[in-house]
mmCIF file of C-alpha atoms and ligand atoms in Angstrom:
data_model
loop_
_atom_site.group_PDB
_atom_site.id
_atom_site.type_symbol
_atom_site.label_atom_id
_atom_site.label_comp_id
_atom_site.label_asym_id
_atom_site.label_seq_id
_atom_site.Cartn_x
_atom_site.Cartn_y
_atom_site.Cartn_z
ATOM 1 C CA UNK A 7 -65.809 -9.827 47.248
ATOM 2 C CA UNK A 8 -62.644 -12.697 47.197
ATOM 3 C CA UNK A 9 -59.832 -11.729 49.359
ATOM 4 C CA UNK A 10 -56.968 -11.371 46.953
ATOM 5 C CA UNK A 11 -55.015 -9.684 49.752
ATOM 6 C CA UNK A 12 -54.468 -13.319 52.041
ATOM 7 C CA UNK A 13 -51.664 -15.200 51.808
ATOM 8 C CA UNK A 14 -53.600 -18.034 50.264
ATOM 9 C CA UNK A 15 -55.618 -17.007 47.036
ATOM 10 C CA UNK A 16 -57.918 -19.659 45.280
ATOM 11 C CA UNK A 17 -55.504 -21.109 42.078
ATOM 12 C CA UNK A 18 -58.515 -19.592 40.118
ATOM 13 C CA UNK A 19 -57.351 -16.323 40.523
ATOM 14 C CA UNK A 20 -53.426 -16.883 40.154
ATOM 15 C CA UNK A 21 -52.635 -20.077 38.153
ATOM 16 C CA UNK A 22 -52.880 -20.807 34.397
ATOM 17 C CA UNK A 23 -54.469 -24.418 34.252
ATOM 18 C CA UNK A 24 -52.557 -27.092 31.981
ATOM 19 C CA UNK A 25 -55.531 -27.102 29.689
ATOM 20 C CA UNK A 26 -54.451 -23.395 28.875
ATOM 21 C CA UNK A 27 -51.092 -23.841 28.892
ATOM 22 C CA UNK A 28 -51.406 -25.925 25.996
ATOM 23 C CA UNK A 29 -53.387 -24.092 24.065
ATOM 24 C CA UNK A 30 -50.866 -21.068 24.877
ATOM 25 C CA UNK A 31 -48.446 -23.417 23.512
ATOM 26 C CA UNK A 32 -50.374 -23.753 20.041
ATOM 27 C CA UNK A 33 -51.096 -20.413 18.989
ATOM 28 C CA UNK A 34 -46.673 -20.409 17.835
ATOM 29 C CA UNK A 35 -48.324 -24.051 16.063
ATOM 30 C CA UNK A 36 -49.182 -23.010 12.886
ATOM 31 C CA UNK A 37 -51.473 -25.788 11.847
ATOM 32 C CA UNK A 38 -52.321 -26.878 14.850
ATOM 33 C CA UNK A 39 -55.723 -28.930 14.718
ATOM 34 C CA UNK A 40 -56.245 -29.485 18.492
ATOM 35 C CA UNK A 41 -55.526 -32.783 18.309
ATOM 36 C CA UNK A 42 -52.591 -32.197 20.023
ATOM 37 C CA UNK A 43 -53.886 -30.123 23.035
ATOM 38 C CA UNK A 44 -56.891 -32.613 22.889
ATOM 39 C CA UNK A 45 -54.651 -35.532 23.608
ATOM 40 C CA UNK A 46 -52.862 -34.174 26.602
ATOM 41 C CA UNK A 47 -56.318 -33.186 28.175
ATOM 42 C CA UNK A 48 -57.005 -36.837 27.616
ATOM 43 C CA UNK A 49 -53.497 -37.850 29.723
ATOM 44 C CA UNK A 50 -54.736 -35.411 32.053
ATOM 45 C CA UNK A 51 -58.312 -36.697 33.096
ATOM 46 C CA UNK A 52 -56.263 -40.503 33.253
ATOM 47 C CA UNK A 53 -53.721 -39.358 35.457
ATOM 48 C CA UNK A 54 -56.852 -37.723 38.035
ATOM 49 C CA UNK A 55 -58.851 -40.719 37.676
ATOM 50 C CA UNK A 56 -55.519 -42.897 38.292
ATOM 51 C CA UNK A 57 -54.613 -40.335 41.056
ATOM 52 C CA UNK A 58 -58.138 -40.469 43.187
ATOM 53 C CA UNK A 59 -57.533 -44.352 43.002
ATOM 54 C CA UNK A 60 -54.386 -44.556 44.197
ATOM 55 C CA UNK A 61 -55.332 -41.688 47.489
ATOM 56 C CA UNK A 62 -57.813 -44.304 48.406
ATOM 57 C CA UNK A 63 -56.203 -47.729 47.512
ATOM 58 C CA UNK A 64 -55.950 -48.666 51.457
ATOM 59 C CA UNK A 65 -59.590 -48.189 51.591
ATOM 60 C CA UNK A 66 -60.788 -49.172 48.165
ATOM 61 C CA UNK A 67 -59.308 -52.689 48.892
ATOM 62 C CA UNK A 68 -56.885 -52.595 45.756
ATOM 63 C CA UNK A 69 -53.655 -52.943 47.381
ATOM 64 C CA UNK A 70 -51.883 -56.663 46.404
ATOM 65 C CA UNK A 71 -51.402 -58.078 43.323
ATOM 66 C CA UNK A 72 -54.256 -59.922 40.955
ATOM 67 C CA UNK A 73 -52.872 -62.799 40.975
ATOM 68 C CA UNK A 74 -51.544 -62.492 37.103
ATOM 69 C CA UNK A 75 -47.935 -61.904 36.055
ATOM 70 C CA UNK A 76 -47.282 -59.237 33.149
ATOM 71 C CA UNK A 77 -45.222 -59.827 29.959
ATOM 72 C CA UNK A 78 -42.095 -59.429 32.058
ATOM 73 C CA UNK A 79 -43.174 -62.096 34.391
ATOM 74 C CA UNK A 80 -43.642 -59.492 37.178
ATOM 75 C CA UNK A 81 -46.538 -59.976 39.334
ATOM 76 C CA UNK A 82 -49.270 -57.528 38.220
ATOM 77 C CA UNK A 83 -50.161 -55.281 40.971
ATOM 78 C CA UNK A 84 -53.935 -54.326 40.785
ATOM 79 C CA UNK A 85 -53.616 -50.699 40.877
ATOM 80 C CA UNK A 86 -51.130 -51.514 37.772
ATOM 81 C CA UNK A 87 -53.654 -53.082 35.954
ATOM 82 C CA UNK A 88 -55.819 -50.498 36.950
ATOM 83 C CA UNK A 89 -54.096 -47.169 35.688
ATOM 84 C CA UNK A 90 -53.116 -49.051 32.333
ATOM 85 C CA UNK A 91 -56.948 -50.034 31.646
ATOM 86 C CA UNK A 92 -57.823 -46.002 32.445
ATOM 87 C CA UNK A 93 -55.077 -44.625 30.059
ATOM 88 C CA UNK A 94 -56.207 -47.103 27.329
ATOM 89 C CA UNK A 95 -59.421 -46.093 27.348
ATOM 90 C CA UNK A 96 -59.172 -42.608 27.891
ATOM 91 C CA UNK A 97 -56.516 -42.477 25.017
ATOM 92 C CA UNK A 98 -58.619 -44.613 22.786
ATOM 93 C CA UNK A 99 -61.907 -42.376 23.139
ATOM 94 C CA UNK A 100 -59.619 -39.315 22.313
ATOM 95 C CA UNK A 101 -59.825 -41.015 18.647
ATOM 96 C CA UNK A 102 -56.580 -38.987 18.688
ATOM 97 C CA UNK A 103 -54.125 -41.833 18.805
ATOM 98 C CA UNK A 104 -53.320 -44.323 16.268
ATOM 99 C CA UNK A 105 -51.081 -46.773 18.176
ATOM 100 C CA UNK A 106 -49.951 -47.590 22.090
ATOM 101 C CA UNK A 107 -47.271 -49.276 23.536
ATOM 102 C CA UNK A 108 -47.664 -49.580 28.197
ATOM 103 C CA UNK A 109 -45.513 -51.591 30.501
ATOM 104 C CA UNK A 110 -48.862 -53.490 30.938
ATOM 105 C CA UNK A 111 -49.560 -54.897 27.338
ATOM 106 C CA UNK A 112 -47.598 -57.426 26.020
ATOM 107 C CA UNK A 113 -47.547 -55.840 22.307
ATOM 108 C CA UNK A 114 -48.026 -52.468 20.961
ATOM 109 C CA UNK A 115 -51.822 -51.608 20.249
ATOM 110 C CA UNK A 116 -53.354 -50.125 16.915
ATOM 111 C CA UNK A 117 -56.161 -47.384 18.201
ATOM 112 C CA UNK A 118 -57.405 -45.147 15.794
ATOM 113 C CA UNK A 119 -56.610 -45.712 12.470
ATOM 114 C CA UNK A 120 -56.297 -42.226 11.597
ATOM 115 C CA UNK A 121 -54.752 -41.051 14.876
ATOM 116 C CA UNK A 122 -52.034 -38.441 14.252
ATOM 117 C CA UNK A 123 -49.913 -39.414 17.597
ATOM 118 C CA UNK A 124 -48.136 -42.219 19.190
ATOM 119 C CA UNK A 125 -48.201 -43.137 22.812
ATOM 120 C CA UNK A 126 -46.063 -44.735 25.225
ATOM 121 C CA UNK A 127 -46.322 -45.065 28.891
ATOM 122 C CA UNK A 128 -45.644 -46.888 32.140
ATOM 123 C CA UNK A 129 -49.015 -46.861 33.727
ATOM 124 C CA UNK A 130 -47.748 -47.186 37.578
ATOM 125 C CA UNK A 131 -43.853 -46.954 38.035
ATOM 126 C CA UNK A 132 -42.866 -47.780 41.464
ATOM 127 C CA UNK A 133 -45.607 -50.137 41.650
ATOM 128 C CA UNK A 134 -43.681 -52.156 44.648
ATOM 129 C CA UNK A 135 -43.990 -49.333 46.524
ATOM 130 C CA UNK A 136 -47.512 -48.821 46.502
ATOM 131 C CA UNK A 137 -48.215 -50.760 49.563
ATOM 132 C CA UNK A 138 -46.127 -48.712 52.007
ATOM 133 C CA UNK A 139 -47.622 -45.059 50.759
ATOM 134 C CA UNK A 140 -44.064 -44.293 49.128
ATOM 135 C CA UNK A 141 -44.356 -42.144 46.076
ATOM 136 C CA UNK A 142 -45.146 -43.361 42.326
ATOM 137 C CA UNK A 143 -46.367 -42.220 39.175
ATOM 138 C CA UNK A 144 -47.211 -42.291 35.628
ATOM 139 C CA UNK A 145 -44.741 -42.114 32.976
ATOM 140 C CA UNK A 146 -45.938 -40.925 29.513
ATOM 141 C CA UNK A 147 -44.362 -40.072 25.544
ATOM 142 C CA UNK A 148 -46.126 -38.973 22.348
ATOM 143 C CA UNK A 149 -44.862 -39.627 18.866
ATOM 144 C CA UNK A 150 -45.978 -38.189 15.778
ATOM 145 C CA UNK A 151 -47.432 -40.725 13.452
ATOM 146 C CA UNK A 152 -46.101 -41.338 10.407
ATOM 147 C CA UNK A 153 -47.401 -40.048 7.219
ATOM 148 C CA UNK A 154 -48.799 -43.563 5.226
ATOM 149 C CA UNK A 155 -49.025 -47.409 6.711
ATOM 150 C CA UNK A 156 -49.016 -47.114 10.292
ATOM 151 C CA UNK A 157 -47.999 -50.509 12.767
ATOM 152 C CA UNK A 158 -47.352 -51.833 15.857
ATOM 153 C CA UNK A 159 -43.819 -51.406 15.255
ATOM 154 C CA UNK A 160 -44.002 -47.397 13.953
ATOM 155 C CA UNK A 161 -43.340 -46.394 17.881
ATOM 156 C CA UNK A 162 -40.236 -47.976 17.779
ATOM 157 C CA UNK A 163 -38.301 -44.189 17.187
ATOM 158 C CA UNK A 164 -35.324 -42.566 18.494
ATOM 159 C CA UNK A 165 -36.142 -40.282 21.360
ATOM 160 C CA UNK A 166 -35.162 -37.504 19.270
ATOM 161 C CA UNK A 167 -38.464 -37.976 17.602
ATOM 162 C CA UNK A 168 -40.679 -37.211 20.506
ATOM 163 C CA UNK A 169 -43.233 -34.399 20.257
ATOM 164 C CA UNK A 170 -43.655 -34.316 24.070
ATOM 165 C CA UNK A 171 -43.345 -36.362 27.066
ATOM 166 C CA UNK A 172 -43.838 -36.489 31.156
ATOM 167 C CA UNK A 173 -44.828 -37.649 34.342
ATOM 168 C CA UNK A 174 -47.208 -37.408 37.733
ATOM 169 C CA UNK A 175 -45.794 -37.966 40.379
ATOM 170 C CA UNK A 176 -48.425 -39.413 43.120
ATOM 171 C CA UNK A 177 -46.384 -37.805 46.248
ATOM 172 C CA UNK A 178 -46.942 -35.360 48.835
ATOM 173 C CA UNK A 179 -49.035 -34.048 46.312
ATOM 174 C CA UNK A 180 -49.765 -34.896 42.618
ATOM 175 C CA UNK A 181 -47.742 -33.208 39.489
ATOM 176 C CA UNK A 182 -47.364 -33.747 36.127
ATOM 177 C CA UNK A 183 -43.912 -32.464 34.675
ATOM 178 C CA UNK A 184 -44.508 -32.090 31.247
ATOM 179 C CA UNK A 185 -42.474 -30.439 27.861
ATOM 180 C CA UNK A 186 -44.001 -30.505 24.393
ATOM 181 C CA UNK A 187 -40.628 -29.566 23.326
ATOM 182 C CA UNK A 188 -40.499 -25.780 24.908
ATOM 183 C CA UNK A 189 -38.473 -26.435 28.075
ATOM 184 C CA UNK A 190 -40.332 -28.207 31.040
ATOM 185 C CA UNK A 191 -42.827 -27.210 33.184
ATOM 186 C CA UNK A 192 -44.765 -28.597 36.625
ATOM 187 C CA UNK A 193 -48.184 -28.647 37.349
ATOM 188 C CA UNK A 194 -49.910 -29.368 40.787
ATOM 189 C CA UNK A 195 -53.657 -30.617 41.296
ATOM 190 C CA UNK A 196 -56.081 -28.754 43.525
ATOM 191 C CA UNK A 197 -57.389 -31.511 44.431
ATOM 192 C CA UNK A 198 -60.615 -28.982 45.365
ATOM 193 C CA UNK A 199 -60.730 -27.764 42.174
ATOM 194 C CA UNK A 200 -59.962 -30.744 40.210
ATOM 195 C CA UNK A 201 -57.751 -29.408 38.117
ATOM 196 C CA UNK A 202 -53.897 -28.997 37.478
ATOM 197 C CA UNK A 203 -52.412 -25.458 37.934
ATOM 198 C CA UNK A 204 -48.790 -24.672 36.928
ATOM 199 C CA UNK A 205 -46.746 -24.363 39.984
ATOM 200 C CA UNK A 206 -43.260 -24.026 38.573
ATOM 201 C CA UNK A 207 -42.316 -23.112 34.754
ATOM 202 C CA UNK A 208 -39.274 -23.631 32.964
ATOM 203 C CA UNK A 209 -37.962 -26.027 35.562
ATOM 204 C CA UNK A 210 -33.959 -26.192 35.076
ATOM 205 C CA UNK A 211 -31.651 -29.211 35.914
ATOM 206 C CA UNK A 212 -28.996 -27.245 37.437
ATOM 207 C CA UNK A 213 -25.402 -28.195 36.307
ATOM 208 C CA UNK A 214 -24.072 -30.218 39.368
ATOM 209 C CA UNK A 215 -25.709 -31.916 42.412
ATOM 210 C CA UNK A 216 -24.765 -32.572 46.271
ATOM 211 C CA UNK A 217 -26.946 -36.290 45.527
ATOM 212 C CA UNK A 218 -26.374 -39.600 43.670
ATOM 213 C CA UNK A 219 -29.238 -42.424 43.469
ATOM 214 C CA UNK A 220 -28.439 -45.548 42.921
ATOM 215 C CA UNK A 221 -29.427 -49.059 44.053
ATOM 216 C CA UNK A 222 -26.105 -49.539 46.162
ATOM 217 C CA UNK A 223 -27.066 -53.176 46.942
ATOM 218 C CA UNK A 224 -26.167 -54.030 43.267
ATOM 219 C CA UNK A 225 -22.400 -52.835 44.000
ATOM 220 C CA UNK A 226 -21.088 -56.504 43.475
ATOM 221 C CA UNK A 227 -22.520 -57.191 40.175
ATOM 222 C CA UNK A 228 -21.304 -54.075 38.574
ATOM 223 C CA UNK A 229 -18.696 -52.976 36.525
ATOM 224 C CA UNK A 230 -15.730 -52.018 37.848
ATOM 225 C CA UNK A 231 -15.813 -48.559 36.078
ATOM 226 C CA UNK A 232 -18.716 -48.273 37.950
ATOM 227 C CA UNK A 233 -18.016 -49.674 41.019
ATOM 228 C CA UNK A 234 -14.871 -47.028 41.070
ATOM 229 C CA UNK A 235 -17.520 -43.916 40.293
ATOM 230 C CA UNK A 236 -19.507 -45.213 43.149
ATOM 231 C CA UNK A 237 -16.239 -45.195 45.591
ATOM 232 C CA UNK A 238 -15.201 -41.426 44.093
ATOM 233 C CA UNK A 239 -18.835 -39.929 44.875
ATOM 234 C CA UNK A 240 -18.708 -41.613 48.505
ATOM 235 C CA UNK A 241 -15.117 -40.287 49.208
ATOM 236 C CA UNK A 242 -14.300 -37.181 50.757
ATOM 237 C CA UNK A 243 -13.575 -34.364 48.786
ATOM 238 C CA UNK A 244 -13.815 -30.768 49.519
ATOM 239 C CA UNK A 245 -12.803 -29.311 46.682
ATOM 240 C CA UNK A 246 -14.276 -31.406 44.545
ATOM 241 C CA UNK A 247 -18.193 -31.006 46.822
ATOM 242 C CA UNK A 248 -17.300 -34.864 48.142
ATOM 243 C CA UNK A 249 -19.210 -37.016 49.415
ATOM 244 C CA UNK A 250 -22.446 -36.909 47.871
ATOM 245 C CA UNK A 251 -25.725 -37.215 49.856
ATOM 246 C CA UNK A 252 -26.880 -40.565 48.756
ATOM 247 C CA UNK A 253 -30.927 -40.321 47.728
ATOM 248 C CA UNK A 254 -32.621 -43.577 46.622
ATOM 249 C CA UNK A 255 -36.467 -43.903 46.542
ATOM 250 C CA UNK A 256 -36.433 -47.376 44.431
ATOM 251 C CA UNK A 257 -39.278 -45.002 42.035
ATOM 252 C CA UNK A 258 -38.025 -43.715 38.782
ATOM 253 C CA UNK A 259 -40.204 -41.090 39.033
ATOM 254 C CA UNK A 260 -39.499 -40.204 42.324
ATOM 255 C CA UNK A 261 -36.053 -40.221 42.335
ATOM 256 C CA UNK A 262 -35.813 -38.549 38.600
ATOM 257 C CA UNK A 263 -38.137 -35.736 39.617
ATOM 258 C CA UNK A 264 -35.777 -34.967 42.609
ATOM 259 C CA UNK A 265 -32.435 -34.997 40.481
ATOM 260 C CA UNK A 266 -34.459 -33.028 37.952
ATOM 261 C CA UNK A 267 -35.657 -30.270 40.774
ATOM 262 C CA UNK A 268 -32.234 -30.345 42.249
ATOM 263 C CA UNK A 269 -29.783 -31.505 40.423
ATOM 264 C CA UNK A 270 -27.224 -34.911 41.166
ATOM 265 C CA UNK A 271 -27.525 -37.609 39.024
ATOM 266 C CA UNK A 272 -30.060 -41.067 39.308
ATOM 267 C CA UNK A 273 -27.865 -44.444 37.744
ATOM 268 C CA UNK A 274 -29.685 -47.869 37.063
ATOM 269 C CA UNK A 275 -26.622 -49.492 35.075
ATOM 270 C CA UNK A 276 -25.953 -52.432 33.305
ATOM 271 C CA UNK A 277 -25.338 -55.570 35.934
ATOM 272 C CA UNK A 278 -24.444 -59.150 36.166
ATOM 273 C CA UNK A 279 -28.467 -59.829 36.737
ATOM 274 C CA UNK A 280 -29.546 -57.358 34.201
ATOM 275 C CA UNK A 281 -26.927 -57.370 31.513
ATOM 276 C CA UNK A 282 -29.284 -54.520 29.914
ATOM 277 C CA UNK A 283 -30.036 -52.848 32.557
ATOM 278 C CA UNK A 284 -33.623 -52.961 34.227
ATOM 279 C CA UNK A 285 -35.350 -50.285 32.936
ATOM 280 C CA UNK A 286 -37.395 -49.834 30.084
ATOM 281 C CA UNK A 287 -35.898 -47.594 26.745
ATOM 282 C CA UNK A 288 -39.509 -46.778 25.280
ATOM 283 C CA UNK A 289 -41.770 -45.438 28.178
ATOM 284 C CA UNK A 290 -39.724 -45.115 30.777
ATOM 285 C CA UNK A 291 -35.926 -43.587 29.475
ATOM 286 C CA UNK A 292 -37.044 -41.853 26.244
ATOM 287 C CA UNK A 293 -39.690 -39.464 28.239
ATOM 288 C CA UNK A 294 -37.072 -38.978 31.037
ATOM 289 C CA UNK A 295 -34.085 -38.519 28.504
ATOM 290 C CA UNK A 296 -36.481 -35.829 26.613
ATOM 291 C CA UNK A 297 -37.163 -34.234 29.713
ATOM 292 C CA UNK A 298 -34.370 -34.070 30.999
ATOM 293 C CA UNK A 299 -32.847 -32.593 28.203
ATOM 294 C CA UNK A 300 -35.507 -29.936 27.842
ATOM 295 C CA UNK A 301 -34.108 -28.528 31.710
ATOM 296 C CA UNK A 302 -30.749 -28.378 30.187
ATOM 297 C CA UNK A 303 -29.457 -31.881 31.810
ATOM 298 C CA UNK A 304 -28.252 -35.292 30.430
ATOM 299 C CA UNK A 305 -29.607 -38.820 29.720
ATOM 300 C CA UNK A 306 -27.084 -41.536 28.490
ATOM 301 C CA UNK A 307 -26.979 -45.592 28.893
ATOM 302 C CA UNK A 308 -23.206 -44.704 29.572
ATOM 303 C CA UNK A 309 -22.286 -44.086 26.386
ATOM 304 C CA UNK A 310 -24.638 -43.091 24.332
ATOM 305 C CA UNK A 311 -27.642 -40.451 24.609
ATOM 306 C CA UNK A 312 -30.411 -42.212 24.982
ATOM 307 C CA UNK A 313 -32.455 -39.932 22.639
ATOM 308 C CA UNK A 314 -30.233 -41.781 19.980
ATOM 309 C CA UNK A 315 -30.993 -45.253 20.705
ATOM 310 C CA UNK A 316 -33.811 -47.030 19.035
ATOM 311 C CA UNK A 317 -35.784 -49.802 20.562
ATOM 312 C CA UNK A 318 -35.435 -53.079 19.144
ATOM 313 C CA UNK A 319 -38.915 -54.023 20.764
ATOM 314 C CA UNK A 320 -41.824 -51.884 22.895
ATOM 315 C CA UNK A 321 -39.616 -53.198 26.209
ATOM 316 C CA UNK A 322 -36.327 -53.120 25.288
ATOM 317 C CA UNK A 323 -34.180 -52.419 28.479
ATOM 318 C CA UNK A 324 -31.523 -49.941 28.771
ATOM 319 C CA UNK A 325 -28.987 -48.815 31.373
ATOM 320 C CA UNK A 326 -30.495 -45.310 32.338
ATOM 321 C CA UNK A 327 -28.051 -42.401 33.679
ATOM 322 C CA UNK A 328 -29.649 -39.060 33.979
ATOM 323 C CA UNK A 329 -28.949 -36.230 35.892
ATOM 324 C CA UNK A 330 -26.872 -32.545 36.126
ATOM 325 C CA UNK A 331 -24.624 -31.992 32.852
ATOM 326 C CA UNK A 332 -21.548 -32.230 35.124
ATOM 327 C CA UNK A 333 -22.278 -35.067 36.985
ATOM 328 C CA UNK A 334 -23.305 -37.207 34.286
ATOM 329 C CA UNK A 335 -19.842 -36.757 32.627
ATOM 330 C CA UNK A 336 -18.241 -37.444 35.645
ATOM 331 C CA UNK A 337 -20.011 -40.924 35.693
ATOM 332 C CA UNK A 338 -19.493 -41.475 31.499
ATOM 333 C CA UNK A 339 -15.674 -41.137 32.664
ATOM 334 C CA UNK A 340 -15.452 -43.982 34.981
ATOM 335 C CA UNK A 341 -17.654 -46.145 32.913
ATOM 336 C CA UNK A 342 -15.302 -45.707 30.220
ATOM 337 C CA UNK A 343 -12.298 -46.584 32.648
ATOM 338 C CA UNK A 344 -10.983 -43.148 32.289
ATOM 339 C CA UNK A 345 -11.584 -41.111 35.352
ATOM 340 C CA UNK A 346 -9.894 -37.791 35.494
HETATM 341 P P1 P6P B 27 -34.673 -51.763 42.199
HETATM 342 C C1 P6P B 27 -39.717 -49.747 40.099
HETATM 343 O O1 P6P B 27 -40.007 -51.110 40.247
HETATM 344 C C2 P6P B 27 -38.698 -49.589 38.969
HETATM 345 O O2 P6P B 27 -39.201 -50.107 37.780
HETATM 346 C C3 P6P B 27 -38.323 -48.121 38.809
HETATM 347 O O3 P6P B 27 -39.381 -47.263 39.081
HETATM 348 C C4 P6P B 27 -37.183 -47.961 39.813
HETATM 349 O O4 P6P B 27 -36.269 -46.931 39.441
HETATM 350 C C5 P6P B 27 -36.510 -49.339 39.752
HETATM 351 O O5 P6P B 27 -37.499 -50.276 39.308
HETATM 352 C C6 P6P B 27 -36.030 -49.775 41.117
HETATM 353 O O6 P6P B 27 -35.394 -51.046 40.940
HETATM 354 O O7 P6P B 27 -34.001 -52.952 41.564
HETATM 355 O O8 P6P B 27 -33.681 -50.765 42.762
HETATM 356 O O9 P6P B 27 -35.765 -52.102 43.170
#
């Protein structure tokens, strides 16, 4: 007979697995074929099989880099190469997908011709901090494909298009955040059962933070809108719940999943080295601008939502401010030279 009186109970017996949750989710999905739910299963077994690669990298010798340098001219770290040659496959052999786009391909990639969905994804952000055990993860979007011809360049969408997006976060312990659309939700692995259990539902980005996150050894090559914003959050304020606590992981996952959880707001602007900002519009802001969206925050490039901007090309960069309603609009004032 199972204890169900202990303070610990098996997940079994209390937590709805993310292969359930979907399916929850499609019985409202009139229609729905279970290509859908399919296709997230599929994300699901990558991100475990990326996930028991990275808990041993130390020991399975795949720290370092391979030696190659990716379409961005980054050296390729080999757990990078690694988790993008698992989510291609694993995507590809759902037959559910008819094009991809990853930080690790140099072009966008037909799949399956008749594949109803289009994905995106970082396979390994963070990846320069895999070497000192700091957290990373896997960033992920779906598209709907298009009724008709579909190309290489069909992914390139406004974020307002996206079906569903998320992330795992390789941390403490491993989570996927994920919406389809119907707010935002985290799951956690049990690592003893193998599977993801929901952990927290309906996560909410609450309306202002006590942290800002921002790489503050860029401060001379910004703007000086920005510079000013990053002066206001450091000066003292009572009233106003000055200074911030200043949070920087160097992981987008990482530090969006805390500013997410707890509110504050994450800035990689626009600088005089990256006069488009660093990060990447299609798999790396879109799923965080949907996301954060879905918990009732914000996601601009400073002036515009991101969910508005289309990408020119599968890496397009884009300055990426996301974060607590309030905060956000704090920041959009100095960048427009206006501060209150
Ligand atoms: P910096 C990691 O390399 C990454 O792509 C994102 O995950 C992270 O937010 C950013 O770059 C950190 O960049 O210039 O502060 O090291």
């Amino acid at each position: 007979m199972v204890d169900t009186k202990s303070s610990f109970r098996p997940p079994s017996l209390v937590g709805t697995t993310l292969e359930e949750h979907i399916l929850l989710g499609m019985r409202g999905a009139p229609g729905a074929t279970g290509d859908f739910a399919s296709l997230l299963n599929a994300l699901s077994l990558a991100v475990r099989i990326i996930n028991a690669r990275v808990r041993a990298a130390g020991l399975a010798g795949v720290f370092g880099y391979t030696g190659e340098t990716n379409v961005h001219g980054e050296q390729v770290q080999k757990l990078d190469e690694y988790a993008n040659e698992v989510l291609c496959t694993v995507i590809e052999r759902s037959g559910r997908c008819a094009v991809i786009a990853s930080e690790e391909l140099a072009e966008a990639r037909m799949c399956n011709p008749d594949g109803n969905y289009m994905v995106a994804f970082d396979p390994l952000d963070g990846s320069s901090n895999i070497d000192v055990n700091v957290s990373i993860g896997t960033i992920f979007s779906i598209f709907r494909a298009p009724e008709g011809v579909v190309s290489t360049t069909s992914l390139l969408r406004p974020g307002r298009e996206l079906i569903a997006a998320g992330y795992a976060v390789y941390g403490s312990s491993t989570t996927i955040v994920l919406s389809t659309g119907q707010g935002v939700h985290e799951f956690t692995l049990d690592p003893s059962a193998g599977e993801f259990f929901l952990s927290r539902p309906n996560l909410r980005c609450p309306t202002r933070g006590k942290t800002y996150s921002i790489n503050e050894g860029n401060f001379a090559s910004w703007s000086k809108g920005i510079q000013r914003w990053s002066q206001f959050v450091k000066s003292e304020d009572k009233a106003l719940g000055l200074p911030m606590g200043h949070r920087y992981v160097g992981s987008l996952v990482a530090d969006a999943h805390r500013t997410l959880l707890k509110g504050g707001i994450f800035a990689y602007p626009a600088d005089r080295k990256n006069a488009e900002g660093k990060l990447r519009l299609l798999y790396e802001a879109q799923p965080m601008a949907f996301l954060m969206e879905q918990a009732g925050g914000l996601a601009t490039d400073g002036v515009r939502d991101i969910l508005d901007i289309v990408p020119t090309d599968p890496h397009a960069k884009v300055p990426l401010i996301l974060g607590s309603h309030d905060d956000v609009k704090v920041y959009k004032e100095f960048a427009a030279g206006s501060p209150t």
